[in-house]
Amino acid sequence: MPSFGLRHRRAWASLLSQLLRPSGLVCIREVHFHSQVSEAVITSQLKPHREKSNFIIKTPKGTRDLSPQQMVIREKILDMVVGCFKRHGAKRLDTPAFELKEMLTEKYGEDSGLIYDLKDQGGELLSLRYDLTVPFARYLAMNKVKRMKRYHVGKVWRRESPTIVQGRYREFCQCDFDIAGQFDPMIPDAECLKIMCEILSGLQLGDFLIKVNDRRILDGMLAVCGVPESKFHAICSSIDKLDKISWNDVRHEMVAKKGLAPEVADRIGDYVQCHGGVSLIEEMLQDSRLSQNKQALEGLGDLKLLFEYLTLFGIAEKISFDLSLARGLDYYTGVIYEAVLLQTPAQSEESLNVGSVAAGGRYDGLVGMFNPKGHKVPCVGLSIGVERIFTILEQRIKTSGQKIRTTETQVFVATPQKNFLHERLKLISELWDAGIKAELLYKNNPKLLTQLHYCEHMAIPLVVIIGEQELKEGVIKLRSVASREEVAIKRESLVTEIQKRLSES
Amino acid sequence: MPSFGLRHRRAWASLLSQLLRPSGLVCIREVHFHSQVSEAVITSQLKPHREKSNFIIKTPKGTRDLSPQQMVIREKILDMVVGCFKRHGAKRLDTPAFELKEMLTEKYGEDSGLIYDLKDQGGELLSLRYDLTVPFARYLAMNKVKRMKRYHVGKVWRRESPTIVQGRYREFCQCDFDIAGQFDPMIPDAECLKIMCEILSGLQLGDFLIKVNDRRILDGMLAVCGVPESKFHAICSSIDKLDKISWNDVRHEMVAKKGLAPEVADRIGDYVQCHGGVSLIEEMLQDSRLSQNKQALEGLGDLKLLFEYLTLFGIAEKISFDLSLARGLDYYTGVIYEAVLLQTPAQSEESLNVGSVAAGGRYDGLVGMFNPKGHKVPCVGLSIGVERIFTILEQRIKTSGQKIRTTETQVFVATPQKNFLHERLKLISELWDAGIKAELLYKNNPKLLTQLHYCEHMAIPLVVIIGEQELKEGVIKLRSVASREEVAIKRESLVTEIQKRLSES
C-alpha cells in the first residue's frame, strides 16, 4: 500500500472508534441488520368503509429502510467521501429526483429499459434519474456553464433484478465527483483516479485495484479485429461480462447470440485477456494491428500520459490497464475506469462478492447532446458505489460484534423522587439552551433505576440528578455513568461544569 | 424574545459569517439565484438517427436545481436543524423515495390527488412519498417498534400548483422529528414545540408565533355548532384557509359550497376568530356549549397541561392557542401546531409571504392503520419547511450583496515557470495526502497571474509557489493571498507550516 493513505486511515480508524460504543457498557437492544425484511400480513381495521383486503406491509421490491444503526455507518461513509471531494475543491450541486423523460433517452444504451417512469397524470412525462451524470450534463447545458468541479450525493433508481446479498438495490445512493471543462489532457482524469484511491484507502476496505481502459482503444480494437461498427455496442456489453463469466462463455455469446464470425471473436479474445501497466501500453502501441488504428493510438497515447501523472501521485501500482474493461454506459468517449476489491476485509469471515465499488470515465459528448448548437463541454468524473461499501462495512461490524451508538446524548436528567417533573423540565431546558445534548424520560414519576438503566443502555456518559435535598441546598448531583461517581455541584455552575467535563472526555 | 435563543443565535451568526467571503476580496463571478429558470430550445444533433424535434431543456415543473451557492445555504440550514434534533436525542432513519401505493391511500384526505404515482411497468404499484410521517409509521409497524425518537431529512413530492415566489415546490426537502411511544401526557408534545422554537430562533428568521389547537377541540366545536359529522373534514379544510382569506369568504364557502346552514356557520365564526393564551383555554373550559362536549374537554385539558410545560421551557409567550388552526392532513388526532413568521427579516427589503415554516401534531392512530391487529403506537412530531426558510435566507443574502464561498480550498499550488507540471502534481499530492484542501490549474503552463487571480476569485487563503530557484534551494514559497506577503519555507516542513497557519486563522 502506498504511504499516502496512512493519515486518512488513522482518521478513519478514529471515526470508526467514535461510532463504536465503549466496550465496558451493557447493550440491551441488539443491532438490527436487514430489519426491513420482516413482513407482516395486515388487514385494515380502522377504516370501516374500506374494502377489507389482506396486504403485506413492506418496502417496494429492491428498496429498503436504513435503521438508525445503518444510518450511522452510512453517514460516516458519506462524511469521508464528501470530505475527500471537498479536499479536491469541488462545489456541491443538487438536482431533482426526476427529469423530463426525454432528457434521459439515448443516454444509457441497452440499460434504458431499467429507467423508472412516472405515471402520466396530465402534464409532463417524467422519469426518475438513473444516475447523477446525465442531470449534471443537463445542468451544465441549461445554465451554459463551461467549467465546473462539482460533487453530488443523492439517490438514483434502476429497475434491475435486485441481488440483495451483493448490496445491489433498485434505489441506491451515489456520490459523484466530476470535472467539466476544456483542459490540458489527462490532468483532471488523473485527479479522478487519485480521488478514488484516497477514498478506497481511507475507508480501509482492504486491497483494491483500479482497472483502466479507453473507449477509443476499445473501438479501435473492435475495428481492427473486424467487428462491424453497428455491432460495437453489443460486443462491448458482452466483453463487459468478463469479470463475471469466462472468456469461453463470452465468446459463445458473441458468436451464437450476436452473430460474430468465430475468427473475429478469437482476435478479440487475444486482446481482452491482456492487462498490465505501462509496459502493456508500450506493447499495444507497437501492436501490428492496433497501431494501424488512429483512435486506438490516441487512446494509448493518453493512457501513457495518464500513467505518468499517476506515478507522480504515487498511485500507479494501484492501476491496471485492462483491455477487457468495457463500461456499459453509452456516453463515455475516452478513458474509463472501475475499482474492484481484491479480497474481503480481514475482519470479515464471510466472503462477500460486491463487484465494483467505484467507477467512472470521460464523457466529452454528453453536454453537447443538450446544447442547441451541439457545443461540447468535455467532462470526466467518478461515482462511488456507497451501497456496496456499506454492505462490506456493515458485515464487518456485524462479524466483530461491535455495538453502534445511534444517539449523541451527553447528559441525562434524572430524579430519585416523585413529583419532580417540573424541576426536570426546567433543568433540561437550560441544558438544551446551552447547546448540551440532553434527554429525560417522558414520565411523571419514573423510577431512578429505570432512568440509570436507560443511560447505560444508551451509553449516555453523564447524569444530572435533582431531588428534594439538592433543591433545598441549591445544588445538583452530577454522576458519571461509567465510574458511578457522584459529585454535588452548585446549580448555577452546572452548565459550565458539564461543558468542562465534556471537553475533557 | 426569550433568552434561550441567544447562544444559538451567536453560533448561527458565526456560521453565517463563515460562509461569507472575506470582504476585502474581489469576486468576479456573480452569485446566481434561480439560475434554473434559464431555458434553451435545443435540437438534437449528435444522434443522426434521432427524430429531429425542438425541445426545451429544463427541470420538471415545480422542481429546481440547487446551485453551489444555494447548496451552501441549504447545508447550513440542515446542519442547524439536524444539530437541534440530535441535541434532543433523536436517531436518524431513512426510507425509500417511493412506497407501495396502498401504503399511502387514505392517509391524506382531500390531498390524495396530489400524490405522484409511478408508471405501471410490471410489478408493484408505487407512489412517491408525500411526506416523511407515513413512511415512519409504516416503518414502526413493519418492524414492530413501540418506542422511537427519530429524525429524517429527505425530499418529498406533491403535485401542487407551484407558486415559486413563495418558496413552494413540487419537490421539496423536509426535516422531521417524531417521538413514538406511550408516555405521560403532553411531555413529548411540549418537547416538539421547544424544538420548533429552538430552530426558528437559531435560524434568526425574525419574530415568530406558533399556533396551537387540538383536533378534539375542533371536532367538539363543530359538533356543538351543529355540523353533521360527515361534513367535519370539508368544514375543517375551509377553516384552514382563514390565514389566507377572510372569515366572510370562508363563511361563504361553508354555506354556498359545502351546504352549511348560515346560523351554524355563524356559530363556528364566533369560535374560530378566537386566539390567545392560557386564559382563552380557561374561557373555553367554561364555555356553555363547548364544555358539554367530552372530546373538546379532553383537548382543552391537555392544552392546559401543555401550556404548563411550555412555561417551564420558557416559550409560552411564543405559543398562541388558535381555534382557527385546522391542519389539513387526515391523520392528526390530538394537538396540532403550525409556526408562522410575524414579519420579514429586518435585512430584507422585499416582503416575502412564505406561510408556515414548521408544523406538526399528534397522530395516535396512524401506526395502527398498518398493524394487523390495529395495535396503536401514539406519535407526535414536527416538520421543518426547509424550502421556505431557504427562500428567506437566500433573499436576505441577495439583498445584502454578500458573497458566498462555494469551495473550502485552503491552498493553491502555483508556479511562475513553464514545464513545472510534474513538480506541481507531486506537491499537491503531498498536500492532499496530509488532508489539506488544495487545487491547481489543469494546464501544463498556466500564467502566474492567471493562477493568482483564480485564488483571489475563489477566496483561497494560501498559495504555494514552486519554481526553478525554489527547487534548487529545496524551498517553497508560501504566499498569503490577502496580504500578498511571501515567505520561503523548507520543502520538508511545508505541510507542518501550512497546518500551523490554517489552525491559526
PDB file of N, CA, C and O in Angstrom, chain A residues 334-393:
ATOM      1  N   GLY A 334     -13.773   8.537 -23.718  1.00  0.00           N
ATOM      2  CA  GLY A 334     -12.320   8.411 -23.558  1.00  0.00           C
ATOM      3  C   GLY A 334     -11.978   7.378 -22.507  1.00  0.00           C
ATOM      4  O   GLY A 334     -12.489   6.256 -22.531  1.00  0.00           O
ATOM      5  N   VAL A 335     -11.121   7.792 -21.567  1.00  0.00           N
ATOM      6  CA  VAL A 335     -10.679   6.882 -20.519  1.00  0.00           C
ATOM      7  C   VAL A 335     -11.879   6.413 -19.670  1.00  0.00           C
ATOM      8  O   VAL A 335     -12.829   7.177 -19.445  1.00  0.00           O
ATOM      9  N   ILE A 336     -11.861   5.135 -19.305  1.00  0.00           N
ATOM     10  CA  ILE A 336     -12.880   4.588 -18.395  1.00  0.00           C
ATOM     11  C   ILE A 336     -12.162   3.810 -17.294  1.00  0.00           C
ATOM     12  O   ILE A 336     -11.051   3.323 -17.497  1.00  0.00           O
ATOM     13  N   TYR A 337     -12.786   3.729 -16.121  1.00  0.00           N
ATOM     14  CA  TYR A 337     -12.134   3.021 -15.019  1.00  0.00           C
ATOM     15  C   TYR A 337     -13.159   2.461 -14.045  1.00  0.00           C
ATOM     16  O   TYR A 337     -14.307   2.906 -13.982  1.00  0.00           O
ATOM     17  N   GLU A 338     -12.705   1.491 -13.303  1.00  0.00           N
ATOM     18  CA  GLU A 338     -13.596   0.776 -12.385  1.00  0.00           C
ATOM     19  C   GLU A 338     -12.725   0.186 -11.280  1.00  0.00           C
ATOM     20  O   GLU A 338     -11.721  -0.475 -11.562  1.00  0.00           O
ATOM     21  N   ALA A 339     -13.099   0.413 -10.031  1.00  0.00           N
ATOM     22  CA  ALA A 339     -12.306  -0.099  -8.909  1.00  0.00           C
ATOM     23  C   ALA A 339     -12.926  -1.386  -8.378  1.00  0.00           C
ATOM     24  O   ALA A 339     -14.139  -1.468  -8.191  1.00  0.00           O
ATOM     25  N   VAL A 340     -12.094  -2.386  -8.165  1.00  0.00           N
ATOM     26  CA  VAL A 340     -12.578  -3.647  -7.575  1.00  0.00           C
ATOM     27  C   VAL A 340     -11.750  -3.963  -6.335  1.00  0.00           C
ATOM     28  O   VAL A 340     -10.569  -3.628  -6.254  1.00  0.00           O
ATOM     29  N   LEU A 341     -12.402  -4.599  -5.373  1.00  0.00           N
ATOM     30  CA  LEU A 341     -11.691  -5.025  -4.164  1.00  0.00           C
ATOM     31  C   LEU A 341     -11.034  -6.362  -4.454  1.00  0.00           C
ATOM     32  O   LEU A 341     -11.634  -7.245  -5.078  1.00  0.00           O
ATOM     33  N   LEU A 342      -9.796  -6.526  -4.018  1.00  0.00           N
ATOM     34  CA  LEU A 342      -9.072  -7.751  -4.333  1.00  0.00           C
ATOM     35  C   LEU A 342      -9.360  -8.858  -3.332  1.00  0.00           C
ATOM     36  O   LEU A 342      -9.119 -10.017  -3.589  1.00  0.00           O
ATOM     37  N   GLN A 343      -9.809  -8.485  -2.171  1.00  0.00           N
ATOM     38  CA  GLN A 343     -10.123  -9.513  -1.175  1.00  0.00           C
ATOM     39  C   GLN A 343     -11.124  -8.918  -0.207  1.00  0.00           C
ATOM     40  O   GLN A 343     -11.303  -7.722  -0.130  1.00  0.00           O
ATOM     41  N   THR A 344     -11.771  -9.776   0.546  1.00  0.00           N
ATOM     42  CA  THR A 344     -12.679  -9.268   1.561  1.00  0.00           C
ATOM     43  C   THR A 344     -11.828  -8.778   2.728  1.00  0.00           C
ATOM     44  O   THR A 344     -10.717  -9.233   2.934  1.00  0.00           O
ATOM     45  N   PRO A 345     -12.363  -7.833   3.474  1.00  0.00           N
ATOM     46  CA  PRO A 345     -11.614  -7.315   4.613  1.00  0.00           C
ATOM     47  C   PRO A 345     -11.229  -8.442   5.574  1.00  0.00           C
ATOM     48  O   PRO A 345     -11.977  -9.396   5.761  1.00  0.00           O
ATOM     49  N   ALA A 346     -10.053  -8.326   6.156  1.00  0.00           N
ATOM     50  CA  ALA A 346      -9.524  -9.383   7.015  1.00  0.00           C
ATOM     51  C   ALA A 346     -10.468  -9.710   8.175  1.00  0.00           C
ATOM     52  O   ALA A 346     -10.603 -10.862   8.568  1.00  0.00           O
ATOM     53  N   GLN A 347     -11.158  -8.689   8.700  1.00  0.00           N
ATOM     54  CA  GLN A 347     -12.016  -8.926   9.864  1.00  0.00           C
ATOM     55  C   GLN A 347     -13.242  -9.770   9.519  1.00  0.00           C
ATOM     56  O   GLN A 347     -13.879 -10.336  10.380  1.00  0.00           O
ATOM     57  N   SER A 348     -13.601  -9.766   8.235  1.00  0.00           N
ATOM     58  CA  SER A 348     -14.836 -10.455   7.870  1.00  0.00           C
ATOM     59  C   SER A 348     -14.561 -11.918   7.575  1.00  0.00           C
ATOM     60  O   SER A 348     -13.625 -12.266   6.871  1.00  0.00           O
ATOM     61  N   GLU A 349     -15.377 -12.770   8.142  1.00  0.00           N
ATOM     62  CA  GLU A 349     -15.199 -14.192   7.879  1.00  0.00           C
ATOM     63  C   GLU A 349     -15.982 -14.645   6.658  1.00  0.00           C
ATOM     64  O   GLU A 349     -15.561 -15.507   5.920  1.00  0.00           O
ATOM     65  N   GLU A 350     -17.131 -14.021   6.474  1.00  0.00           N
ATOM     66  CA  GLU A 350     -17.924 -14.394   5.314  1.00  0.00           C
ATOM     67  C   GLU A 350     -17.362 -13.733   4.063  1.00  0.00           C
ATOM     68  O   GLU A 350     -16.926 -12.589   4.086  1.00  0.00           O
ATOM     69  N   SER A 351     -17.380 -14.442   2.989  1.00  0.00           N
ATOM     70  CA  SER A 351     -16.891 -13.883   1.742  1.00  0.00           C
ATOM     71  C   SER A 351     -18.005 -13.077   1.086  1.00  0.00           C
ATOM     72  O   SER A 351     -19.135 -13.522   0.984  1.00  0.00           O
ATOM     73  N   LEU A 352     -17.674 -11.890   0.656  1.00  0.00           N
ATOM     74  CA  LEU A 352     -18.669 -11.027   0.032  1.00  0.00           C
ATOM     75  C   LEU A 352     -18.202 -10.664  -1.373  1.00  0.00           C
ATOM     76  O   LEU A 352     -17.130 -10.078  -1.534  1.00  0.00           O
ATOM     77  N   ASN A 353     -18.980 -10.965  -2.371  1.00  0.00           N
ATOM     78  CA  ASN A 353     -18.636 -10.520  -3.711  1.00  0.00           C
ATOM     79  C   ASN A 353     -19.459  -9.285  -4.022  1.00  0.00           C
ATOM     80  O   ASN A 353     -20.641  -9.372  -4.317  1.00  0.00           O
ATOM     81  N   VAL A 354     -18.852  -8.130  -3.911  1.00  0.00           N
ATOM     82  CA  VAL A 354     -19.623  -6.911  -4.094  1.00  0.00           C
ATOM     83  C   VAL A 354     -19.391  -6.247  -5.449  1.00  0.00           C
ATOM     84  O   VAL A 354     -19.960  -5.221  -5.730  1.00  0.00           O
ATOM     85  N   GLY A 355     -18.541  -6.832  -6.299  1.00  0.00           N
ATOM     86  CA  GLY A 355     -18.308  -6.237  -7.612  1.00  0.00           C
ATOM     87  C   GLY A 355     -17.566  -4.925  -7.483  1.00  0.00           C
ATOM     88  O   GLY A 355     -16.827  -4.698  -6.532  1.00  0.00           O
ATOM     89  N   SER A 356     -17.786  -4.036  -8.447  1.00  0.00           N
ATOM     90  CA  SER A 356     -17.029  -2.783  -8.444  1.00  0.00           C
ATOM     91  C   SER A 356     -17.573  -1.841  -7.380  1.00  0.00           C
ATOM     92  O   SER A 356     -18.774  -1.776  -7.142  1.00  0.00           O
ATOM     93  N   VAL A 357     -16.692  -1.114  -6.729  1.00  0.00           N
ATOM     94  CA  VAL A 357     -17.108  -0.199  -5.663  1.00  0.00           C
ATOM     95  C   VAL A 357     -17.003   1.265  -6.083  1.00  0.00           C
ATOM     96  O   VAL A 357     -17.446   2.148  -5.353  1.00  0.00           O
ATOM     97  N   ALA A 358     -16.406   1.512  -7.236  1.00  0.00           N
ATOM     98  CA  ALA A 358     -16.300   2.878  -7.741  1.00  0.00           C
ATOM     99  C   ALA A 358     -15.990   2.779  -9.230  1.00  0.00           C
ATOM    100  O   ALA A 358     -15.342   1.834  -9.674  1.00  0.00           O
ATOM    101  N   ALA A 359     -16.446   3.757  -9.986  1.00  0.00           N
ATOM    102  CA  ALA A 359     -16.227   3.690 -11.432  1.00  0.00           C
ATOM    103  C   ALA A 359     -16.419   5.072 -12.032  1.00  0.00           C
ATOM    104  O   ALA A 359     -16.935   5.979 -11.378  1.00  0.00           O
ATOM    105  N   GLY A 360     -16.000   5.198 -13.285  1.00  0.00           N
ATOM    106  CA  GLY A 360     -16.183   6.483 -13.946  1.00  0.00           C
ATOM    107  C   GLY A 360     -15.504   6.512 -15.281  1.00  0.00           C
ATOM    108  O   GLY A 360     -15.112   5.476 -15.820  1.00  0.00           O
ATOM    109  N   GLY A 361     -15.349   7.727 -15.808  1.00  0.00           N
ATOM    110  CA  GLY A 361     -14.697   7.862 -17.101  1.00  0.00           C
ATOM    111  C   GLY A 361     -14.919   9.231 -17.702  1.00  0.00           C
ATOM    112  O   GLY A 361     -15.496  10.116 -17.065  1.00  0.00           O
ATOM    113  N   ARG A 362     -14.459   9.370 -18.928  1.00  0.00           N
ATOM    114  CA  ARG A 362     -14.554  10.647 -19.648  1.00  0.00           C
ATOM    115  C   ARG A 362     -15.736  10.610 -20.610  1.00  0.00           C
ATOM    116  O   ARG A 362     -15.927   9.613 -21.316  1.00  0.00           O
ATOM    117  N   TYR A 363     -16.511  11.675 -20.588  1.00  0.00           N
ATOM    118  CA  TYR A 363     -17.675  11.759 -21.489  1.00  0.00           C
ATOM    119  C   TYR A 363     -17.694  13.154 -22.095  1.00  0.00           C
ATOM    120  O   TYR A 363     -18.257  14.069 -21.558  1.00  0.00           O
ATOM    121  N   ASP A 364     -17.064  13.290 -23.252  1.00  0.00           N
ATOM    122  CA  ASP A 364     -16.887  14.611 -23.860  1.00  0.00           C
ATOM    123  C   ASP A 364     -18.074  15.048 -24.708  1.00  0.00           C
ATOM    124  O   ASP A 364     -18.167  16.212 -25.083  1.00  0.00           O
ATOM    125  N   GLY A 365     -18.990  14.130 -24.999  1.00  0.00           N
ATOM    126  CA  GLY A 365     -20.088  14.484 -25.898  1.00  0.00           C
ATOM    127  C   GLY A 365     -21.431  14.705 -25.231  1.00  0.00           C
ATOM    128  O   GLY A 365     -22.359  15.233 -25.840  1.00  0.00           O
ATOM    129  N   LEU A 366     -21.547  14.331 -23.960  1.00  0.00           N
ATOM    130  CA  LEU A 366     -22.870  14.304 -23.321  1.00  0.00           C
ATOM    131  C   LEU A 366     -23.502  15.692 -23.192  1.00  0.00           C
ATOM    132  O   LEU A 366     -24.683  15.879 -23.492  1.00  0.00           O
ATOM    133  N   VAL A 367     -22.715  16.678 -22.745  1.00  0.00           N
ATOM    134  CA  VAL A 367     -23.270  18.034 -22.582  1.00  0.00           C
ATOM    135  C   VAL A 367     -23.740  18.564 -23.936  1.00  0.00           C
ATOM    136  O   VAL A 367     -24.805  19.199 -24.026  1.00  0.00           O
ATOM    137  N   GLY A 368     -22.976  18.267 -24.985  1.00  0.00           N
ATOM    138  CA  GLY A 368     -23.333  18.713 -26.328  1.00  0.00           C
ATOM    139  C   GLY A 368     -24.676  18.185 -26.797  1.00  0.00           C
ATOM    140  O   GLY A 368     -25.361  18.824 -27.594  1.00  0.00           O
ATOM    141  N   MET A 369     -25.075  17.010 -26.292  1.00  0.00           N
ATOM    142  CA  MET A 369     -26.377  16.448 -26.661  1.00  0.00           C
ATOM    143  C   MET A 369     -27.524  17.323 -26.169  1.00  0.00           C
ATOM    144  O   MET A 369     -28.641  17.235 -26.658  1.00  0.00           O
ATOM    145  N   PHE A 370     -27.246  18.153 -25.148  1.00  0.00           N
ATOM    146  CA  PHE A 370     -28.286  19.040 -24.606  1.00  0.00           C
ATOM    147  C   PHE A 370     -28.173  20.459 -25.151  1.00  0.00           C
ATOM    148  O   PHE A 370     -28.952  21.321 -24.792  1.00  0.00           O
ATOM    149  N   ASN A 371     -27.162  20.707 -25.980  1.00  0.00           N
ATOM    150  CA  ASN A 371     -26.926  22.073 -26.437  1.00  0.00           C
ATOM    151  C   ASN A 371     -27.481  22.275 -27.840  1.00  0.00           C
ATOM    152  O   ASN A 371     -27.269  21.436 -28.715  1.00  0.00           O
ATOM    153  N   PRO A 372     -28.194  23.387 -28.059  1.00  0.00           N
ATOM    154  CA  PRO A 372     -28.846  23.599 -29.369  1.00  0.00           C
ATOM    155  C   PRO A 372     -27.844  23.591 -30.517  1.00  0.00           C
ATOM    156  O   PRO A 372     -28.159  23.146 -31.612  1.00  0.00           O
ATOM    157  N   LYS A 373     -26.634  24.084 -30.261  1.00  0.00           N
ATOM    158  CA  LYS A 373     -25.642  24.105 -31.342  1.00  0.00           C
ATOM    159  C   LYS A 373     -24.658  22.956 -31.223  1.00  0.00           C
ATOM    160  O   LYS A 373     -23.646  22.924 -31.914  1.00  0.00           O
ATOM    161  N   GLY A 374     -24.915  22.042 -30.312  1.00  0.00           N
ATOM    162  CA  GLY A 374     -24.030  20.900 -30.136  1.00  0.00           C
ATOM    163  C   GLY A 374     -22.701  21.254 -29.484  1.00  0.00           C
ATOM    164  O   GLY A 374     -21.771  20.461 -29.498  1.00  0.00           O
ATOM    165  N   HIS A 375     -22.597  22.475 -28.905  1.00  0.00           N
ATOM    166  CA  HIS A 375     -21.363  22.875 -28.227  1.00  0.00           C
ATOM    167  C   HIS A 375     -21.000  21.873 -27.146  1.00  0.00           C
ATOM    168  O   HIS A 375     -21.800  21.588 -26.259  1.00  0.00           O
ATOM    169  N   LYS A 376     -19.773  21.405 -27.197  1.00  0.00           N
ATOM    170  CA  LYS A 376     -19.368  20.380 -26.251  1.00  0.00           C
ATOM    171  C   LYS A 376     -18.712  20.980 -25.010  1.00  0.00           C
ATOM    172  O   LYS A 376     -18.045  22.012 -25.088  1.00  0.00           O
ATOM    173  N   VAL A 377     -18.906  20.326 -23.899  1.00  0.00           N
ATOM    174  CA  VAL A 377     -18.139  20.623 -22.690  1.00  0.00           C
ATOM    175  C   VAL A 377     -17.526  19.297 -22.263  1.00  0.00           C
ATOM    176  O   VAL A 377     -18.243  18.406 -21.792  1.00  0.00           O
ATOM    177  N   PRO A 378     -16.212  19.113 -22.437  1.00  0.00           N
ATOM    178  CA  PRO A 378     -15.586  17.846 -22.058  1.00  0.00           C
ATOM    179  C   PRO A 378     -15.715  17.631 -20.545  1.00  0.00           C
ATOM    180  O   PRO A 378     -15.573  18.571 -19.780  1.00  0.00           O
ATOM    181  N   CYS A 379     -15.992  16.392 -20.161  1.00  0.00           N
ATOM    182  CA  CYS A 379     -16.165  16.078 -18.738  1.00  0.00           C
ATOM    183  C   CYS A 379     -15.482  14.761 -18.402  1.00  0.00           C
ATOM    184  O   CYS A 379     -15.389  13.858 -19.241  1.00  0.00           O
ATOM    185  N   VAL A 380     -15.033  14.672 -17.152  1.00  0.00           N
ATOM    186  CA  VAL A 380     -14.525  13.410 -16.647  1.00  0.00           C
ATOM    187  C   VAL A 380     -14.958  13.315 -15.185  1.00  0.00           C
ATOM    188  O   VAL A 380     -15.061  14.340 -14.504  1.00  0.00           O
ATOM    189  N   GLY A 381     -15.270  12.103 -14.739  1.00  0.00           N
ATOM    190  CA  GLY A 381     -15.760  12.011 -13.370  1.00  0.00           C
ATOM    191  C   GLY A 381     -15.759  10.605 -12.837  1.00  0.00           C
ATOM    192  O   GLY A 381     -15.307   9.659 -13.501  1.00  0.00           O
ATOM    193  N   LEU A 382     -16.254  10.497 -11.618  1.00  0.00           N
ATOM    194  CA  LEU A 382     -16.287   9.185 -10.970  1.00  0.00           C
ATOM    195  C   LEU A 382     -17.503   9.110 -10.061  1.00  0.00           C
ATOM    196  O   LEU A 382     -18.070  10.126  -9.659  1.00  0.00           O
ATOM    197  N   SER A 383     -17.881   7.883  -9.765  1.00  0.00           N
ATOM    198  CA  SER A 383     -19.024   7.644  -8.901  1.00  0.00           C
ATOM    199  C   SER A 383     -18.630   6.597  -7.864  1.00  0.00           C
ATOM    200  O   SER A 383     -18.046   5.570  -8.207  1.00  0.00           O
ATOM    201  N   ILE A 384     -18.929   6.882  -6.610  1.00  0.00           N
ATOM    202  CA  ILE A 384     -18.622   5.931  -5.541  1.00  0.00           C
ATOM    203  C   ILE A 384     -19.881   5.110  -5.256  1.00  0.00           C
ATOM    204  O   ILE A 384     -20.952   5.665  -5.047  1.00  0.00           O
ATOM    205  N   GLY A 385     -19.742   3.799  -5.269  1.00  0.00           N
ATOM    206  CA  GLY A 385     -20.883   2.923  -5.009  1.00  0.00           C
ATOM    207  C   GLY A 385     -21.081   2.722  -3.512  1.00  0.00           C
ATOM    208  O   GLY A 385     -20.577   1.779  -2.920  1.00  0.00           O
ATOM    209  N   VAL A 386     -21.847   3.636  -2.935  1.00  0.00           N
ATOM    210  CA  VAL A 386     -21.984   3.654  -1.474  1.00  0.00           C
ATOM    211  C   VAL A 386     -22.595   2.368  -0.929  1.00  0.00           C
ATOM    212  O   VAL A 386     -22.157   1.846   0.094  1.00  0.00           O
ATOM    213  N   GLU A 387     -23.607   1.819  -1.627  1.00  0.00           N
ATOM    214  CA  GLU A 387     -24.308   0.645  -1.090  1.00  0.00           C
ATOM    215  C   GLU A 387     -23.354  -0.533  -0.918  1.00  0.00           C
ATOM    216  O   GLU A 387     -23.420  -1.266   0.065  1.00  0.00           O
ATOM    217  N   ARG A 388     -22.478  -0.712  -1.874  1.00  0.00           N
ATOM    218  CA  ARG A 388     -21.583  -1.866  -1.808  1.00  0.00           C
ATOM    219  C   ARG A 388     -20.561  -1.695  -0.691  1.00  0.00           C
ATOM    220  O   ARG A 388     -20.249  -2.633   0.041  1.00  0.00           O
ATOM    221  N   ILE A 389     -20.043  -0.491  -0.584  1.00  0.00           N
ATOM    222  CA  ILE A 389     -19.111  -0.213   0.511  1.00  0.00           C
ATOM    223  C   ILE A 389     -19.816  -0.393   1.846  1.00  0.00           C
ATOM    224  O   ILE A 389     -19.282  -0.984   2.786  1.00  0.00           O
ATOM    225  N   PHE A 390     -21.051   0.106   1.903  1.00  0.00           N
ATOM    226  CA  PHE A 390     -21.856  -0.026   3.111  1.00  0.00           C
ATOM    227  C   PHE A 390     -22.025  -1.496   3.502  1.00  0.00           C
ATOM    228  O   PHE A 390     -21.879  -1.858   4.675  1.00  0.00           O
ATOM    229  N   THR A 391     -22.329  -2.334   2.522  1.00  0.00           N
ATOM    230  CA  THR A 391     -22.526  -3.759   2.788  1.00  0.00           C
ATOM    231  C   THR A 391     -21.281  -4.376   3.439  1.00  0.00           C
ATOM    232  O   THR A 391     -21.389  -5.147   4.403  1.00  0.00           O
ATOM    233  N   ILE A 392     -20.119  -4.006   2.922  1.00  0.00           N
ATOM    234  CA  ILE A 392     -18.871  -4.542   3.474  1.00  0.00           C
ATOM    235  C   ILE A 392     -18.668  -4.080   4.916  1.00  0.00           C
ATOM    236  O   ILE A 392     -18.374  -4.883   5.806  1.00  0.00           O
ATOM    237  N   LEU A 393     -18.840  -2.773   5.141  1.00  0.00           N
ATOM    238  CA  LEU A 393     -18.589  -2.249   6.489  1.00  0.00           C
ATOM    239  C   LEU A 393     -19.617  -2.768   7.484  1.00  0.00           C
ATOM    240  O   LEU A 393     -19.284  -3.083   8.626  1.00  0.00           O
TER     241      LEU A 393
END
